[in-house]
Coordinates of C-alpha atoms in Angstrom, one line a residue:
X1 CA 156.1 132.1 129.2
X2 CA 154.7 129.3 131.4
X3 CA 152.0 127.2 129.8
X4 CA 148.8 126.0 131.4
X5 CA 148.8 122.3 132.2
X6 CA 145.1 121.5 131.8
X7 CA 143.2 118.6 133.4
X8 CA 139.7 117.4 133.1
X9 CA 137.2 116.8 136.0
X10 CA 134.5 114.2 135.1
X11 CA 132.0 117.0 135.8
X12 CA 133.0 118.5 132.4
X13 CA 131.2 115.6 130.7
X14 CA 129.3 113.7 133.4
X15 CA 127.1 111.6 131.1
X16 CA 130.1 109.9 129.5
X17 CA 131.1 106.5 130.8
X18 CA 134.5 106.5 132.4
X19 CA 136.3 105.0 129.4
X20 CA 134.7 107.5 127.0
X21 CA 135.6 110.3 129.4
X22 CA 139.2 109.2 129.4
X23 CA 139.1 109.0 125.6
X24 CA 137.8 112.6 125.4
X25 CA 140.5 113.8 127.7
X26 CA 143.2 112.1 125.6
X27 CA 141.8 113.5 122.4
X28 CA 142.3 117.0 123.8
X29 CA 146.0 116.3 124.5
X30 CA 145.3 116.4 128.3
X31 CA 147.2 114.0 130.5
X32 CA 145.4 114.2 133.8
X33 CA 141.8 113.6 135.0
X34 CA 139.7 113.8 138.2
X35 CA 137.1 111.2 138.9
X36 CA 134.1 111.7 141.1
X37 CA 132.1 109.8 143.6
X38 CA 128.8 111.8 143.1
X39 CA 127.8 110.9 139.5
X40 CA 124.8 108.6 139.6
X41 CA 124.9 105.7 137.1
X42 CA 128.6 106.3 136.6
X43 CA 131.9 105.2 138.2
X44 CA 132.4 105.3 141.3
X45 CA 128.7 105.2 142.4
X46 CA 127.7 102.4 140.0
X47 CA 130.1 99.9 141.8
X48 CA 132.9 100.1 139.2
X49 CA 135.9 98.3 140.8
X50 CA 138.9 100.6 141.3
X51 CA 141.1 98.2 139.3
X52 CA 138.9 98.8 136.2
X53 CA 139.5 102.5 136.5
X54 CA 143.2 102.0 137.0
X55 CA 143.4 99.8 133.9
X56 CA 141.4 102.3 131.8
X57 CA 143.6 105.2 132.9
X58 CA 146.7 103.2 132.0
X59 CA 145.2 102.2 128.6
X60 CA 144.7 105.9 127.8
X61 CA 148.0 107.0 129.3
X62 CA 146.3 109.2 131.9
X63 CA 147.2 110.2 135.5
X64 CA 144.3 110.3 137.9
X65 CA 144.9 113.5 140.0
X66 CA 142.1 112.9 142.5
X67 CA 138.8 111.5 143.6
X68 CA 136.4 114.3 144.1
X69 CA 135.4 114.3 147.0
X70 CA 135.0 113.5 150.7
X71 CA 132.0 115.8 151.6
X72 CA 131.6 117.4 155.0
X73 CA 135.2 116.5 155.8
X74 CA 135.3 119.0 158.7
X75 CA 132.4 117.4 160.5
X76 CA 134.3 114.5 161.9
X77 CA 132.5 111.5 163.3
X78 CA 132.5 107.7 163.0
X79 CA 130.5 107.7 159.7
X80 CA 132.9 110.3 158.2
X81 CA 135.9 108.2 159.3
X82 CA 134.5 105.1 157.6
X83 CA 133.7 107.1 154.4
X84 CA 137.2 108.6 154.4
X85 CA 138.8 105.3 154.7
X86 CA 136.7 103.8 151.9
X87 CA 137.6 106.6 149.6
X88 CA 141.3 106.5 150.5
X89 CA 141.3 102.8 149.8
X90 CA 139.6 103.3 146.5
X91 CA 142.1 106.1 145.6
X92 CA 145.0 103.7 146.4
X93 CA 143.5 100.9 144.4
X94 CA 142.6 103.0 141.3
X95 CA 145.9 104.9 141.3
X96 CA 144.5 108.3 142.2
X97 CA 147.1 110.6 143.8
X98 CA 144.8 112.6 146.0
X99 CA 141.4 113.0 147.7
X100 CA 139.5 116.3 147.5
X101 CA 138.2 117.4 150.9
X102 CA 135.0 119.5 150.8
X103 CA 133.7 121.3 153.9
X104 CA 130.1 121.3 155.0
X105 CA 128.1 123.9 153.2
X106 CA 124.8 124.2 155.0
X107 CA 125.2 127.2 157.3
X108 CA 126.3 125.1 160.3
X109 CA 129.8 125.2 161.9
X110 CA 130.5 128.7 160.7
X111 CA 131.1 130.5 164.0
X112 CA 134.6 131.9 164.7
X113 CA 136.5 129.4 166.9
X114 CA 134.2 126.5 166.0
X115 CA 135.3 126.6 162.3
X116 CA 139.0 126.4 163.2
X117 CA 138.5 123.7 165.9
X118 CA 136.5 121.5 163.5
X119 CA 139.1 121.9 160.8
X120 CA 141.9 120.9 163.1
X121 CA 140.0 117.9 164.4
X122 CA 139.5 116.6 160.9
X123 CA 143.0 117.2 159.7
X124 CA 144.4 115.5 162.8
X125 CA 142.3 112.4 162.1
X126 CA 142.9 112.4 158.4
X127 CA 146.7 112.9 158.5
X128 CA 147.7 109.4 159.5
X129 CA 145.1 107.8 157.3
X130 CA 146.3 109.7 154.2
X131 CA 150.0 109.2 155.0
X132 CA 149.6 105.4 155.5
X133 CA 148.2 105.2 152.0
X134 CA 150.5 107.8 150.4
X135 CA 147.5 109.9 149.3
X136 CA 147.4 113.7 149.4
X137 CA 144.4 115.5 151.0
X138 CA 143.3 118.4 148.9
X139 CA 141.4 120.9 151.1
X140 CA 138.9 123.0 149.1
X141 CA 137.5 126.0 150.8
X142 CA 134.1 127.1 149.2
X143 CA 133.2 130.7 148.7
X144 CA 129.5 130.4 149.5
X145 CA 128.4 132.6 152.4
X146 CA 126.9 129.5 154.2
X147 CA 130.1 127.5 154.0
X148 CA 132.0 126.4 157.2
X149 CA 135.4 126.9 155.5
X150 CA 135.5 129.9 153.1
X151 CA 139.0 131.1 153.7
X152 CA 142.1 129.6 152.2
X153 CA 144.1 131.5 154.8
X154 CA 142.4 129.6 157.6
X155 CA 143.1 126.3 155.9
X156 CA 146.7 127.3 155.2
X157 CA 147.3 128.3 158.8
X158 CA 146.1 124.9 160.1
X159 CA 148.2 122.9 157.6
X160 CA 151.3 124.9 158.4
X161 CA 150.6 124.7 162.2
X162 CA 150.6 120.9 161.9
X163 CA 153.7 120.9 159.6
X164 CA 151.6 118.8 157.2
X165 CA 152.5 120.5 153.9
X166 CA 153.5 117.2 152.4
X167 CA 150.1 115.6 153.4
X168 CA 147.7 118.4 152.7
X169 CA 147.5 120.8 149.8
X170 CA 144.9 123.5 148.9
X171 CA 142.5 123.5 146.0
X172 CA 142.3 127.0 144.5
X173 CA 138.9 127.1 142.8
X174 CA 138.6 130.2 140.6
X175 CA 134.8 130.3 141.2
X176 CA 135.1 130.0 145.0
X177 CA 138.1 132.3 145.2
X178 CA 135.9 135.0 143.5
X179 CA 132.9 134.4 145.7
X180 CA 135.0 134.4 149.0
X181 CA 136.4 137.8 148.1
X182 CA 139.7 136.7 149.6
X183 CA 142.7 138.3 148.0
X184 CA 145.3 135.8 149.3
X185 CA 146.5 132.9 147.2
X186 CA 148.8 130.2 148.3
X187 CA 150.6 129.0 145.1
X188 CA 153.2 127.1 147.2
X189 CA 150.5 125.2 149.1
X190 CA 148.2 124.6 146.2
X191 CA 148.0 121.1 144.7
X192 CA 145.2 121.7 142.3
X193 CA 143.3 124.5 140.6
X194 CA 139.6 124.1 139.5
X195 CA 138.5 126.4 136.7
X196 CA 135.1 127.4 135.6
X197 CA 133.5 130.7 134.5
X198 CA 130.3 132.6 135.1
X199 CA 129.0 134.4 132.0
X200 CA 125.5 135.2 133.1
X201 CA 125.5 139.0 133.4
X202 CA 122.3 139.2 135.5
X203 CA 123.3 137.1 138.5
X204 CA 124.8 138.8 141.5
X205 CA 128.0 137.4 143.0
X206 CA 126.1 136.5 146.2
X207 CA 123.6 134.5 144.2
X208 CA 126.2 132.6 142.0
X209 CA 125.8 128.9 142.4
X210 CA 127.3 125.7 140.8
X211 CA 124.5 125.9 138.2
X212 CA 126.0 129.1 136.8
X213 CA 129.5 127.6 136.3
X214 CA 130.3 127.2 132.6
X215 CA 133.4 126.9 130.5
X216 CA 135.5 130.0 130.5
X217 CA 135.0 132.3 127.6
X218 CA 135.2 136.0 126.7
X219 CA 132.2 136.8 128.9
X220 CA 133.8 135.4 132.1
X221 CA 133.1 137.5 135.2
X222 CA 135.5 135.7 137.5
X223 CA 138.7 136.8 135.8
X224 CA 139.9 133.2 135.3
X225 CA 142.6 134.4 132.9
X226 CA 143.9 136.8 135.5
X227 CA 143.8 134.3 138.3
X228 CA 145.6 131.7 136.3
X229 CA 148.3 134.1 135.1
X230 CA 148.9 135.3 138.7
X231 CA 149.2 131.7 140.0
X232 CA 151.6 130.7 137.3
X233 CA 153.7 133.9 137.8
X234 CA 153.8 133.1 141.5
X235 CA 155.3 129.7 140.9
X236 CA 152.3 127.3 140.8
X237 CA 153.1 124.5 138.4
X238 CA 150.2 122.1 139.0
X239 CA 147.2 121.2 136.9
X240 CA 144.3 123.5 136.0
X241 CA 141.2 121.2 136.0
X242 CA 138.0 122.2 134.2
X243 CA 135.0 121.7 136.6
X244 CA 131.8 123.2 135.0
X245 CA 128.6 122.3 136.7
X246 CA 126.1 124.1 134.4
X247 CA 123.4 121.9 132.7
X248 CA 124.0 123.7 129.4
X249 CA 127.6 122.6 129.4
X250 CA 126.6 119.0 130.1
X251 CA 124.1 119.1 127.2
X252 CA 126.7 120.2 124.6
X253 CA 126.7 117.7 121.7
X254 CA 130.5 118.2 121.0
X255 CA 132.2 118.6 124.4
X256 CA 135.6 118.3 122.8
X257 CA 135.1 121.3 120.6
X258 CA 133.7 123.3 123.6
X259 CA 136.6 122.4 125.8
X260 CA 139.1 123.1 123.1
X261 CA 137.7 126.6 122.6
X262 CA 138.0 127.4 126.3
X263 CA 141.5 126.0 126.4
X264 CA 142.5 128.1 123.4
X265 CA 140.9 131.2 125.0
X266 CA 142.8 130.8 128.2
X267 CA 146.1 129.8 126.6
X268 CA 146.0 133.0 124.5
X269 CA 145.7 135.2 127.6
X270 CA 148.3 133.7 129.9

């Protein structure tokens, strides 16, 4: 039996300062974390120097999987190039292994032909930047209907076309995989799996949003357990990172207990 190698995204406990977040991770017996550049009043947005994060991770014995994320990565322009370079530099300095790449999600750039061209333009520009720094680009298709890159198949085709499998990997997000309705998985191309559940019985799949994403439990509608089991059986051996966005998860008084319960639930079913 293959065991699940859990990781923790800072979105699991976004109110915790980075050192406290790392301590929480360690207390759960988890060895890997994802840090974020979208948490106001917290590292990275509060100006925390990357060396401080590197030292904190070393102190707690943690590996920083990724910085999450370069937004609108498939809308390449001068501003995006500057933003990408700044995040790649920060990743290098703090010891992060990868940078998550999130497509634009506003209903633009969705046309057939346009999507693929934009994706290739961005991958072409990012490839030398990432390779120079030794950082992996983690492409994360989003399942929302308005997203400009919903399909892991399209992302995989572009990565393979460029022969860039050592520079770019896919993020398999269990929430977005369910929303996209795409059967294909790419365990050999996946560098990271994001896990979160939806337990609300009243919301339709088309109306599911980040605010519905909770820790996985027995009411999960996304079949996280099935998705995880299938990925492991297909040879994926990377981390499974908790990424719940729901306010009720963030408000939990004992995040360690809540996370442990979800870890135990999933471990028992894989």
